[in-house]
Amino acid sequence: MAKYRNKLPQLGDGLYITDGGVETTLIFHEGLELPDFAAFHLLKTPEGEAALRKYFRTYAEIAKRFGTGLILESATWRANADWGTRLGYMPEALANANCRAIHLLEEIRDEYETDQTPMVISGCLGPRGDGYVPDRAMSEQEAETYHQAQVETLAGSAADMVCAITMNYVEEARGIVRAAQQVDMPVAISFTVETDGNLPSGQSLKTAIEQVDEATSGYPCYYMINCAHPTHFDHVVAEGGLWLDRIRGLRANASHKSHAELNESPEFDSGNPVELGAQYARLKERLARLTVMGGCCGTDHRHVEQIAEACSPLFRTAT
């Protein structure tokens, strides 16, 4: 049963960490195979489920140590129709995988949650196409129809909210919000930006957020920025403006490299965790409503630890 759906605690003043790059950790640190970067596929075996459980426990321990809240983001970024079909999932099996991913997080929450470390379960949605390139652009209506099944499945689970991560054009984001509205599910939208601070579509982050809000009467609980290094977008937030109050979350990349450079790089780039933590602290000065902090490509528990170390003194307690 959803615990926080009617009142998401991260909309308050406390710090809520979330995880790093789940695929990064599972592939490069744990040596696991993730076809199409589909972490949910691990739920097919006891060994895979154990790897996911170990992964989320790591972040629960960090939240407990620093006295922060925690957003438990489900491993369902690829668990939508097209990607599921590529992996051999029929609709019922895909729905079951989404539900199992949420149930795993329920067990983590039951094990670790305290009054000092509230834990929100978020059902992760990913793009229909590539996370870096808007290569399968849909209309808003097409996107709503496409994502409806996964949103409805997650709404029928114990998930407190859904979060659409690596959105790279505005129509898909709007469609997801429409699908969430239909089932009264809280939703956050996380946009990917390039090295110039704009979406891969070329649209500015400011305009993208404003267009989603205008089309949906401001339905998203908040917005996030992910899959980019802070140096790629700090000049955007430095410009100021009331629209920045809609940004509550960051999941930055470890590397300074562009998406194209990361795709072509023969070496794994984990960046500098200490530097990243300091950059988050500086961004908090410009993003007054920022409460959700985690990582994306190249990051792991070391980066999130440094983020918590640098930023927890800037916040009230999570409760």
GROMACS .gro file of C-alpha atoms in nm:
model
  319
    1MET     CA    1   0.000   0.000   0.000
    2ALA     CA    2   0.133   0.346  -0.092
    3LYS     CA    3   0.248   0.536   0.216
    4TYR     CA    4   0.324   0.889   0.098
    5ARG     CA    5   0.119   0.926  -0.220
    6ASN     CA    6  -0.104   1.194  -0.071
    7LYS     CA    7   0.180   1.391   0.086
    8LEU     CA    8   0.527   1.350  -0.060
    9PRO     CA    9   0.772   1.443   0.217
   10GLN     CA   10   1.044   1.560  -0.024
   11LEU     CA   11   0.823   1.861  -0.096
   12GLY     CA   12   0.931   1.991   0.244
   13ASP     CA   13   1.268   2.131   0.347
   14GLY     CA   14   1.471   1.818   0.426
   15LEU     CA   15   1.738   1.649   0.215
   16TYR     CA   16   1.642   1.330   0.034
   17ILE     CA   17   1.921   1.140  -0.130
   18THR     CA   18   1.856   0.890  -0.403
   19ASP     CA   19   2.078   0.635  -0.572
   20GLY     CA   20   2.354   0.678  -0.827
   21GLY     CA   21   2.378   0.520  -1.169
   22VAL     CA   22   2.222   0.178  -1.115
   23GLU     CA   23   2.337   0.047  -1.453
   24THR     CA   24   2.687   0.184  -1.389
   25THR     CA   25   2.716  -0.004  -1.064
   26LEU     CA   26   2.564  -0.330  -1.181
   27ILE     CA   27   2.763  -0.348  -1.506
   28PHE     CA   28   3.100  -0.196  -1.421
   29HIS     CA   29   3.129  -0.274  -1.049
   30GLU     CA   30   2.928  -0.593  -1.011
   31GLY     CA   31   3.013  -0.740  -1.352
   32LEU     CA   32   2.653  -0.820  -1.440
   33GLU     CA   33   2.503  -0.829  -1.789
   34LEU     CA   34   2.217  -0.587  -1.849
   35PRO     CA   35   2.081  -0.624  -2.202
   36ASP     CA   36   1.962  -0.282  -2.321
   37PHE     CA   37   2.059  -0.149  -1.973
   38ALA     CA   38   1.743  -0.315  -1.839
   39ALA     CA   39   1.807  -0.351  -1.466
   40PHE     CA   40   1.456  -0.488  -1.409
   41HIS     CA   41   1.558  -0.797  -1.608
   42LEU     CA   42   1.764  -0.906  -1.306
   43LEU     CA   43   1.441  -0.984  -1.122
   44LYS     CA   44   1.409  -1.300  -1.332
   45THR     CA   45   1.661  -1.482  -1.113
   46PRO     CA   46   1.726  -1.503  -0.737
   47GLU     CA   47   2.086  -1.397  -0.798
   48GLY     CA   48   1.976  -1.090  -0.992
   49GLU     CA   49   1.723  -0.994  -0.729
   50ALA     CA   50   1.991  -1.030  -0.462
   51ALA     CA   51   2.215  -0.792  -0.658
   52LEU     CA   52   1.940  -0.531  -0.670
   53ARG     CA   53   1.866  -0.577  -0.301
   54LYS     CA   54   2.233  -0.525  -0.217
   55TYR     CA   55   2.239  -0.215  -0.435
   56PHE     CA   56   1.942  -0.045  -0.268
   57ARG     CA   57   2.056  -0.142   0.080
   58THR     CA   58   2.379   0.047   0.015
   59TYR     CA   59   2.186   0.372  -0.027
   60ALA     CA   60   1.955   0.299   0.264
   61GLU     CA   61   2.265   0.270   0.481
   62ILE     CA   62   2.394   0.605   0.353
   63ALA     CA   63   2.061   0.774   0.430
   64LYS     CA   64   2.061   0.621   0.777
   65ARG     CA   65   2.418   0.733   0.843
   66PHE     CA   66   2.357   1.095   0.740
   67GLY     CA   67   2.003   1.118   0.878
   68THR     CA   68   1.850   1.209   0.541
   69GLY     CA   69   1.540   1.091   0.364
   70LEU     CA   70   1.569   0.851   0.072
   71ILE     CA   71   1.395   0.822  -0.262
   72LEU     CA   72   1.394   0.455  -0.360
   73GLU     CA   73   1.380   0.470  -0.740
   74SER     CA   74   1.266   0.142  -0.892
   75ALA     CA   75   1.480  -0.043  -1.146
   76THR     CA   76   1.210  -0.003  -1.413
   77TRP     CA   77   1.362   0.259  -1.643
   78ARG     CA   78   1.348   0.010  -1.932
   79ALA     CA   79   1.028  -0.168  -1.822
   80ASN     CA   80   0.802  -0.018  -2.088
   81ALA     CA   81   0.644  -0.185  -2.390
   82ASP     CA   82   0.905  -0.151  -2.665
   83TRP     CA   83   1.206  -0.233  -2.449
   84GLY     CA   84   1.018  -0.512  -2.276
   85THR     CA   85   0.927  -0.667  -2.610
   86ARG     CA   86   1.295  -0.662  -2.715
   87LEU     CA   87   1.369  -0.868  -2.405
   88GLY     CA   88   1.085  -1.114  -2.466
   89TYR     CA   89   0.830  -0.981  -2.216
   90MET     CA   90   0.462  -1.011  -2.296
   91PRO     CA   91   0.240  -0.739  -2.140
   92GLU     CA   92   0.141  -0.944  -1.835
   93ALA     CA   93   0.499  -1.044  -1.761
   94LEU     CA   94   0.613  -0.683  -1.799
   95ALA     CA   95   0.344  -0.564  -1.558
   96ASN     CA   96   0.452  -0.831  -1.311
   97ALA     CA   97   0.814  -0.717  -1.340
   98ASN     CA   98   0.714  -0.360  -1.259
   99CYS     CA   99   0.521  -0.480  -0.955
  100ARG     CA  100   0.807  -0.700  -0.834
  101ALA     CA  101   1.046  -0.407  -0.861
  102ILE     CA  102   0.820  -0.201  -0.634
  103HIS     CA  103   0.771  -0.489  -0.391
  104LEU     CA  104   1.149  -0.518  -0.354
  105LEU     CA  105   1.160  -0.152  -0.250
  106GLU     CA  106   0.877  -0.210  -0.002
  107GLU     CA  107   1.094  -0.472   0.164
  108ILE     CA  108   1.391  -0.233   0.175
  109ARG     CA  109   1.171   0.036   0.329
  110ASP     CA  110   1.032  -0.207   0.589
  111GLU     CA  111   1.388  -0.299   0.680
  112TYR     CA  112   1.544   0.047   0.704
  113GLU     CA  113   1.289   0.327   0.742
  114THR     CA  114   1.288   0.529   1.065
  115ASP     CA  115   1.141   0.864   1.167
  116GLN     CA  116   1.477   1.021   1.077
  117THR     CA  117   1.503   0.845   0.739
  118PRO     CA  118   1.164   0.851   0.563
  119MET     CA  119   1.175   0.649   0.241
  120VAL     CA  120   0.964   0.730  -0.063
  121ILE     CA  121   0.907   0.465  -0.328
  122SER     CA  122   0.921   0.606  -0.680
  123GLY     CA  123   0.825   0.410  -0.991
  124CYS     CA  124   1.083   0.493  -1.255
  125LEU     CA  125   0.972   0.558  -1.613
  126GLY     CA  126   1.214   0.582  -1.902
  127PRO     CA  127   1.184   0.711  -2.257
  128ARG     CA  128   1.041   0.503  -2.537
  129GLY     CA  129   1.357   0.559  -2.737
  130ASP     CA  130   1.716   0.650  -2.659
  131GLY     CA  131   1.786   0.841  -2.340
  132TYR     CA  132   2.027   1.078  -2.514
  133VAL     CA  133   1.862   1.131  -2.852
  134PRO     CA  134   1.495   1.206  -2.932
  135ASP     CA  135   1.504   0.943  -3.206
  136ARG     CA  136   1.147   0.817  -3.168
  137ALA     CA  137   0.966   1.143  -3.109
  138MET     CA  138   0.596   1.109  -3.037
  139SER     CA  139   0.313   1.353  -3.009
  140GLU     CA  140   0.178   1.425  -2.661
  141GLN     CA  141  -0.121   1.198  -2.727
  142GLU     CA  142   0.098   0.916  -2.858
  143ALA     CA  143   0.321   0.943  -2.552
  144GLU     CA  144   0.023   0.934  -2.316
  145THR     CA  145  -0.110   0.621  -2.485
  146TYR     CA  146   0.231   0.454  -2.496
  147HIS     CA  147   0.319   0.508  -2.129
  148GLN     CA  148  -0.032   0.455  -1.992
  149ALA     CA  149   0.010   0.083  -1.921
  150GLN     CA  150   0.323   0.125  -1.710
  151VAL     CA  151   0.183   0.425  -1.525
  152GLU     CA  152  -0.137   0.237  -1.445
  153THR     CA  153   0.059  -0.066  -1.325
  154LEU     CA  154   0.272   0.148  -1.094
  155ALA     CA  155  -0.036   0.334  -0.971
  156GLY     CA  156  -0.183  -0.001  -0.872
  157SER     CA  157   0.128  -0.085  -0.669
  158ALA     CA  158   0.270   0.056  -0.345
  159ALA     CA  159   0.464   0.323  -0.536
  160ASP     CA  160   0.416   0.668  -0.386
  161MET     CA  161   0.483   0.843  -0.716
  162VAL     CA  162   0.631   0.798  -1.061
  163CYS     CA  163   0.935   0.975  -1.199
  164ALA     CA  164   1.013   1.003  -1.570
  165ILE     CA  165   1.391   1.007  -1.609
  166THR     CA  166   1.602   1.112  -1.911
  167MET     CA  167   1.321   1.292  -2.087
  168ASN     CA  168   1.481   1.461  -2.388
  169TYR     CA  169   1.186   1.630  -2.558
  170VAL     CA  170   0.880   1.799  -2.419
  171GLU     CA  171   0.599   1.606  -2.591
  172GLU     CA  172   0.691   1.277  -2.425
  173ALA     CA  173   0.712   1.448  -2.088
  174ARG     CA  174   0.368   1.602  -2.135
  175GLY     CA  175   0.222   1.267  -2.239
  176ILE     CA  176   0.356   1.098  -1.927
  177VAL     CA  177   0.212   1.371  -1.708
  178ARG     CA  178  -0.126   1.326  -1.879
  179ALA     CA  179  -0.112   0.952  -1.813
  180ALA     CA  180  -0.032   1.015  -1.446
  181GLN     CA  181  -0.315   1.266  -1.419
  182GLN     CA  182  -0.562   1.005  -1.541
  183VAL     CA  183  -0.489   0.785  -1.239
  184ASP     CA  184  -0.417   1.063  -0.983
  185MET     CA  185  -0.055   0.956  -0.953
  186PRO     CA  186   0.205   1.211  -0.837
  187VAL     CA  187   0.470   1.255  -1.106
  188ALA     CA  188   0.812   1.417  -1.136
  189ILE     CA  189   0.978   1.492  -1.469
  190SER     CA  190   1.354   1.475  -1.506
  191PHE     CA  191   1.500   1.632  -1.819
  192THR     CA  192   1.830   1.541  -1.981
  193VAL     CA  193   2.040   1.834  -2.102
  194GLU     CA  194   2.343   1.861  -2.325
  195THR     CA  195   2.670   2.047  -2.260
  196ASP     CA  196   2.501   2.375  -2.354
  197GLY     CA  197   2.231   2.329  -2.091
  198ASN     CA  198   1.955   2.272  -2.348
  199LEU     CA  199   1.755   1.956  -2.406
  200PRO     CA  200   1.880   1.726  -2.686
  201SER     CA  201   1.589   1.863  -2.890
  202GLY     CA  202   1.753   2.206  -2.870
  203GLN     CA  203   1.483   2.350  -2.647
  204SER     CA  204   1.584   2.540  -2.336
  205LEU     CA  205   1.521   2.381  -1.998
  206LYS     CA  206   1.322   2.684  -1.890
  207THR     CA  207   1.090   2.661  -2.190
  208ALA     CA  208   1.046   2.286  -2.153
  209ILE     CA  209   0.939   2.317  -1.790
  210GLU     CA  210   0.709   2.607  -1.866
  211GLN     CA  211   0.544   2.423  -2.156
  212VAL     CA  212   0.478   2.110  -1.950
  213ASP     CA  213   0.334   2.319  -1.669
  214GLU     CA  214   0.117   2.521  -1.906
  215ALA     CA  215  -0.020   2.213  -2.083
  216THR     CA  216  -0.096   2.025  -1.759
  217SER     CA  217  -0.198   2.307  -1.524
  218GLY     CA  218   0.124   2.258  -1.329
  219TYR     CA  219   0.045   1.896  -1.243
  220PRO     CA  220   0.405   1.767  -1.194
  221CYS     CA  221   0.510   1.773  -0.829
  222TYR     CA  222   0.851   1.896  -0.940
  223TYR     CA  223   1.118   1.873  -1.206
  224MET     CA  224   1.469   1.733  -1.204
  225ILE     CA  225   1.785   1.756  -1.414
  226ASN     CA  226   1.972   1.436  -1.491
  227CYS     CA  227   2.233   1.274  -1.714
  228ALA     CA  228   2.454   1.582  -1.739
  229HIS     CA  229   2.748   1.716  -1.541
  230PRO     CA  230   2.686   2.028  -1.325
  231THR     CA  231   2.921   2.228  -1.548
  232HIS     CA  232   2.681   2.167  -1.835
  233PHE     CA  233   2.389   2.348  -1.675
  234ASP     CA  234   2.518   2.567  -1.391
  235HIS     CA  235   2.518   2.870  -1.623
  236VAL     CA  236   2.148   2.807  -1.691
  237VAL     CA  237   2.046   2.810  -1.326
  238ALA     CA  238   2.278   3.107  -1.263
  239GLU     CA  239   2.049   3.319  -1.479
  240GLY     CA  240   1.782   3.301  -1.208
  241GLY     CA  241   1.407   3.325  -1.245
  242LEU     CA  242   1.096   3.198  -1.070
  243TRP     CA  243   1.088   2.888  -1.291
  244LEU     CA  244   1.385   2.751  -1.097
  245ASP     CA  245   1.154   2.697  -0.799
  246ARG     CA  246   1.005   2.406  -0.994
  247ILE     CA  247   1.337   2.219  -0.984
  248ARG     CA  248   1.368   1.999  -0.677
  249GLY     CA  249   1.599   1.723  -0.794
  250LEU     CA  250   1.943   1.661  -0.944
  251ARG     CA  251   2.093   1.337  -1.075
  252ALA     CA  252   2.414   1.452  -1.240
  253ASN     CA  253   2.670   1.252  -1.436
  254ALA     CA  254   3.013   1.188  -1.287
  255SER     CA  255   3.193   1.284  -1.608
  256HIS     CA  256   3.242   1.620  -1.775
  257LYS     CA  257   3.213   1.449  -2.114
  258SER     CA  258   2.925   1.502  -2.354
  259HIS     CA  259   2.679   1.221  -2.426
  260ALA     CA  260   2.849   1.157  -2.759
  261GLU     CA  261   3.191   1.141  -2.594
  262LEU     CA  262   3.062   0.902  -2.327
  263ASN     CA  263   2.915   0.674  -2.593
  264GLU     CA  264   3.247   0.664  -2.781
  265SER     CA  265   3.480   0.650  -2.481
  266PRO     CA  266   3.675   0.321  -2.444
  267GLU     CA  267   3.727   0.388  -2.072
  268PHE     CA  268   3.485   0.420  -1.782
  269ASP     CA  269   3.485   0.771  -1.632
  270SER     CA  270   3.381   0.798  -1.267
  271GLY     CA  271   3.487   1.160  -1.233
  272ASN     CA  272   3.569   1.307  -0.892
  273PRO     CA  273   3.317   1.229  -0.614
  274VAL     CA  274   3.445   1.501  -0.380
  275GLU     CA  275   3.429   1.763  -0.654
  276LEU     CA  276   3.078   1.654  -0.746
  277GLY     CA  277   2.959   1.689  -0.387
  278ALA     CA  278   3.097   2.044  -0.373
  279GLN     CA  279   2.927   2.130  -0.701
  280TYR     CA  280   2.592   2.011  -0.565
  281ALA     CA  281   2.638   2.231  -0.259
  282ARG     CA  282   2.698   2.533  -0.483
  283LEU     CA  283   2.393   2.450  -0.694
  284LYS     CA  284   2.181   2.434  -0.379
  285GLU     CA  285   2.262   2.803  -0.327
  286ARG     CA  286   2.094   2.880  -0.661
  287LEU     CA  287   1.814   2.624  -0.644
  288ALA     CA  288   1.625   2.717  -0.328
  289ARG     CA  289   1.375   2.429  -0.356
  290LEU     CA  290   1.633   2.159  -0.427
  291THR     CA  291   1.575   1.861  -0.194
  292VAL     CA  292   1.639   1.544  -0.398
  293MET     CA  293   2.000   1.459  -0.478
  294GLY     CA  294   2.150   1.153  -0.641
  295GLY     CA  295   2.356   1.053  -0.941
  296CYS     CA  296   2.332   0.932  -1.298
  297CYS     CA  297   2.585   0.789  -1.544
  298GLY     CA  298   2.921   0.702  -1.388
  299THR     CA  299   2.813   0.766  -1.030
  300ASP     CA  300   2.785   0.517  -0.746
  301HIS     CA  301   2.759   0.518  -0.367
  302ARG     CA  302   3.087   0.710  -0.333
  303HIS     CA  303   2.944   1.008  -0.518
  304VAL     CA  304   2.619   1.004  -0.321
  305GLU     CA  305   2.814   0.984   0.005
  306GLN     CA  306   3.009   1.296  -0.093
  307ILE     CA  307   2.688   1.472  -0.195
  308ALA     CA  308   2.535   1.391   0.143
  309GLU     CA  309   2.854   1.500   0.320
  310ALA     CA  310   2.865   1.834   0.140
  311CYS     CA  311   2.494   1.911   0.138
  312SER     CA  312   2.338   1.771   0.455
  313PRO     CA  313   2.458   2.070   0.663
  314LEU     CA  314   2.256   2.296   0.428
  315PHE     CA  315   1.924   2.133   0.514
  316ARG     CA  316   1.687   2.085   0.799
  317THR     CA  317   1.626   1.726   0.902
  318ALA     CA  318   1.425   1.517   0.654
  319THR     CA  319   1.120   1.487   0.877
   0.00000   0.00000   0.00000
